Amino acid sequence: MKLITAIIKPFKLEDVREALTALGIQGLTASEVKGFGRQKGQTEIYRGAEYAVSFLPKVKIEVAVADELEDQVVEAIQKAAHTGRIGDGKIFVLDLSRAVRIRTGETDGNAL
């Protein structure tokens, strides 16, 4: 099993959800996060004063999948989240050693 984590632009969340649903992914977790990378933040104006915003709003998506779906899920996220502009985000793939569905006690692949 794999845990795939993606950091994307907030307005791309629905596109990514639709792409994953088309693959048969039945659940994911999305969290609002802030961060910076090469994008380096931006300058904004509030009440006439200019100030720098170092941490930009992003969405963090986490989805656990069977090993055989890893490449398809990564590709789907990459295509759906792509804008071609700086700050599109990153995808991380981690090995997942165990999963348990709390309600039923199902484990690993059955819990996904």
PDB file of C-alpha atoms in Angstrom:
ATOM      1  CA  MET A   1       0.000   0.000   0.000  1.00  0.00           C
ATOM      2  CA  LYS A   2       1.024   3.594  -0.587  1.00  0.00           C
ATOM      3  CA  LEU A   3       0.136   6.876   1.045  1.00  0.00           C
ATOM      4  CA  ILE A   4       0.101   9.575  -1.603  1.00  0.00           C
ATOM      5  CA  THR A   5       0.275  13.143  -0.374  1.00  0.00           C
ATOM      6  CA  ALA A   6      -0.131  16.073  -2.727  1.00  0.00           C
ATOM      7  CA  ILE A   7       0.158  19.789  -2.045  1.00  0.00           C
ATOM      8  CA  ILE A   8      -1.856  21.681  -4.652  1.00  0.00           C
ATOM      9  CA  LYS A   9      -3.449  25.053  -5.377  1.00  0.00           C
ATOM     10  CA  PRO A  10      -6.820  25.334  -3.605  1.00  0.00           C
ATOM     11  CA  PHE A  11      -8.876  25.964  -6.754  1.00  0.00           C
ATOM     12  CA  LYS A  12      -7.652  22.636  -8.214  1.00  0.00           C
ATOM     13  CA  LEU A  13      -9.109  20.491  -5.414  1.00  0.00           C
ATOM     14  CA  GLU A  14     -12.375  19.676  -7.187  1.00  0.00           C
ATOM     15  CA  ASP A  15     -10.542  18.771 -10.422  1.00  0.00           C
ATOM     16  CA  VAL A  16      -8.279  16.393  -8.499  1.00  0.00           C
ATOM     17  CA  ARG A  17     -11.230  14.854  -6.635  1.00  0.00           C
ATOM     18  CA  GLU A  18     -13.025  14.203  -9.926  1.00  0.00           C
ATOM     19  CA  ALA A  19      -9.904  12.639 -11.481  1.00  0.00           C
ATOM     20  CA  LEU A  20      -9.440  10.313  -8.495  1.00  0.00           C
ATOM     21  CA  THR A  21     -13.116   9.377  -8.405  1.00  0.00           C
ATOM     22  CA  ALA A  22     -12.852   8.367 -12.074  1.00  0.00           C
ATOM     23  CA  LEU A  23     -10.105   5.907 -11.033  1.00  0.00           C
ATOM     24  CA  GLY A  24     -12.382   4.351  -8.428  1.00  0.00           C
ATOM     25  CA  ILE A  25     -10.798   6.045  -5.426  1.00  0.00           C
ATOM     26  CA  GLN A  26     -13.551   6.172  -2.822  1.00  0.00           C
ATOM     27  CA  GLY A  27     -12.026   8.479  -0.239  1.00  0.00           C
ATOM     28  CA  LEU A  28      -9.379  11.070   0.419  1.00  0.00           C
ATOM     29  CA  THR A  29      -8.520  13.615   3.051  1.00  0.00           C
ATOM     30  CA  ALA A  30      -8.070  17.281   2.187  1.00  0.00           C
ATOM     31  CA  SER A  31      -6.642  19.870   4.578  1.00  0.00           C
ATOM     32  CA  GLU A  32      -6.074  23.583   4.197  1.00  0.00           C
ATOM     33  CA  VAL A  33      -2.385  24.289   4.710  1.00  0.00           C
ATOM     34  CA  LYS A  34       0.066  27.133   4.137  1.00  0.00           C
ATOM     35  CA  GLY A  35       3.542  26.913   2.716  1.00  0.00           C
ATOM     36  CA  PHE A  36       6.131  28.298   0.388  1.00  0.00           C
ATOM     37  CA  GLY A  37       8.626  26.983  -2.112  1.00  0.00           C
ATOM     38  CA  ARG A  38      10.012  28.515  -5.259  1.00  0.00           C
ATOM     39  CA  GLN A  39       6.909  30.685  -5.438  1.00  0.00           C
ATOM     40  CA  LYS A  40       8.355  32.653  -2.473  1.00  0.00           C
ATOM     41  CA  GLY A  41       5.093  34.245  -1.390  1.00  0.00           C
ATOM     42  CA  GLN A  42       3.533  37.389  -2.754  1.00  0.00           C
ATOM     43  CA  THR A  43       2.955  41.043  -1.974  1.00  0.00           C
ATOM     44  CA  GLU A  44      -0.555  42.201  -1.057  1.00  0.00           C
ATOM     45  CA  ILE A  45      -2.119  45.516  -0.155  1.00  0.00           C
ATOM     46  CA  TYR A  46      -4.330  45.879   2.919  1.00  0.00           C
ATOM     47  CA  ARG A  47      -5.863  49.255   3.790  1.00  0.00           C
ATOM     48  CA  GLY A  48      -3.362  50.998   1.591  1.00  0.00           C
ATOM     49  CA  ALA A  49      -0.318  49.346   3.159  1.00  0.00           C
ATOM     50  CA  GLU A  50       1.768  46.867   1.207  1.00  0.00           C
ATOM     51  CA  TYR A  51       2.927  43.744   3.007  1.00  0.00           C
ATOM     52  CA  ALA A  52       4.557  40.446   2.113  1.00  0.00           C
ATOM     53  CA  VAL A  53       2.731  37.140   2.484  1.00  0.00           C
ATOM     54  CA  SER A  54       5.402  34.468   2.959  1.00  0.00           C
ATOM     55  CA  PHE A  55       3.131  31.456   3.383  1.00  0.00           C
ATOM     56  CA  LEU A  56       0.611  30.901   0.615  1.00  0.00           C
ATOM     57  CA  PRO A  57      -2.641  28.953   1.028  1.00  0.00           C
ATOM     58  CA  LYS A  58      -2.518  25.425  -0.381  1.00  0.00           C
ATOM     59  CA  VAL A  59      -4.518  22.224  -0.046  1.00  0.00           C
ATOM     60  CA  LYS A  60      -2.939  18.996   1.159  1.00  0.00           C
ATOM     61  CA  ILE A  61      -4.544  15.831  -0.184  1.00  0.00           C
ATOM     62  CA  GLU A  62      -3.827  12.421   1.336  1.00  0.00           C
ATOM     63  CA  VAL A  63      -5.033   9.184  -0.220  1.00  0.00           C
ATOM     64  CA  ALA A  64      -4.118   5.584   0.629  1.00  0.00           C
ATOM     65  CA  VAL A  65      -4.074   3.208  -2.339  1.00  0.00           C
ATOM     66  CA  ALA A  66      -3.044  -0.304  -3.276  1.00  0.00           C
ATOM     67  CA  ASP A  67       0.453  -0.573  -4.771  1.00  0.00           C
ATOM     68  CA  GLU A  68      -0.886  -1.279  -8.258  1.00  0.00           C
ATOM     69  CA  LEU A  69      -2.777   2.051  -8.332  1.00  0.00           C
ATOM     70  CA  GLU A  70       0.200   4.213  -7.385  1.00  0.00           C
ATOM     71  CA  ASP A  71       1.248   5.291 -10.884  1.00  0.00           C
ATOM     72  CA  GLN A  72      -2.323   5.947 -12.038  1.00  0.00           C
ATOM     73  CA  VAL A  73      -3.128   8.050  -8.984  1.00  0.00           C
ATOM     74  CA  VAL A  74       0.075  10.097  -9.229  1.00  0.00           C
ATOM     75  CA  GLU A  75      -0.548  10.726 -12.929  1.00  0.00           C
ATOM     76  CA  ALA A  76      -4.191  11.688 -12.319  1.00  0.00           C
ATOM     77  CA  ILE A  77      -3.241  14.170  -9.595  1.00  0.00           C
ATOM     78  CA  GLN A  78      -0.443  15.612 -11.704  1.00  0.00           C
ATOM     79  CA  LYS A  79      -2.701  16.163 -14.728  1.00  0.00           C
ATOM     80  CA  ALA A  80      -5.637  17.532 -12.725  1.00  0.00           C
ATOM     81  CA  ALA A  81      -3.553  19.923 -10.591  1.00  0.00           C
ATOM     82  CA  HIS A  82      -1.352  21.209 -13.429  1.00  0.00           C
ATOM     83  CA  THR A  83      -1.635  24.864 -14.452  1.00  0.00           C
ATOM     84  CA  GLY A  84       1.855  25.271 -15.870  1.00  0.00           C
ATOM     85  CA  ARG A  85       2.611  28.096 -13.467  1.00  0.00           C
ATOM     86  CA  ILE A  86       4.956  28.242 -10.520  1.00  0.00           C
ATOM     87  CA  GLY A  87       3.380  26.936  -7.305  1.00  0.00           C
ATOM     88  CA  ASP A  88       1.458  24.014  -8.848  1.00  0.00           C
ATOM     89  CA  GLY A  89       2.679  21.876  -5.950  1.00  0.00           C
ATOM     90  CA  LYS A  90       4.305  18.543  -5.177  1.00  0.00           C
ATOM     91  CA  ILE A  91       3.333  14.895  -4.867  1.00  0.00           C
ATOM     92  CA  PHE A  92       4.942  12.569  -2.318  1.00  0.00           C
ATOM     93  CA  VAL A  93       4.583   8.782  -2.240  1.00  0.00           C
ATOM     94  CA  LEU A  94       5.251   6.887   0.988  1.00  0.00           C
ATOM     95  CA  ASP A  95       5.078   3.201   1.841  1.00  0.00           C
ATOM     96  CA  LEU A  96       2.113   2.431   4.067  1.00  0.00           C
ATOM     97  CA  SER A  97       2.728  -0.537   6.343  1.00  0.00           C
ATOM     98  CA  ARG A  98      -0.749  -0.902   7.821  1.00  0.00           C
ATOM     99  CA  ALA A  99      -4.311   0.383   7.573  1.00  0.00           C
ATOM    100  CA  VAL A 100      -7.284  -0.406   9.811  1.00  0.00           C
ATOM    101  CA  ARG A 101     -10.932   0.538   9.261  1.00  0.00           C
ATOM    102  CA  ILE A 102     -12.082   1.485  12.747  1.00  0.00           C
ATOM    103  CA  ARG A 103     -15.765   0.637  12.228  1.00  0.00           C
ATOM    104  CA  THR A 104     -15.285  -2.958  10.978  1.00  0.00           C
ATOM    105  CA  GLY A 105     -11.756  -3.859  12.010  1.00  0.00           C
ATOM    106  CA  GLU A 106     -10.838  -4.625   8.387  1.00  0.00           C
ATOM    107  CA  THR A 107      -7.117  -4.288   7.752  1.00  0.00           C
ATOM    108  CA  ASP A 108      -4.737  -3.271   4.994  1.00  0.00           C
ATOM    109  CA  GLY A 109      -6.182  -3.525   1.457  1.00  0.00           C
ATOM    110  CA  ASN A 110      -9.666  -4.322   2.738  1.00  0.00           C
ATOM    111  CA  ALA A 111      -9.600  -1.180   4.866  1.00  0.00           C
ATOM    112  CA  LEU A 112      -8.947   1.075   1.914  1.00  0.00           C
TER     113      LEU A 112
END
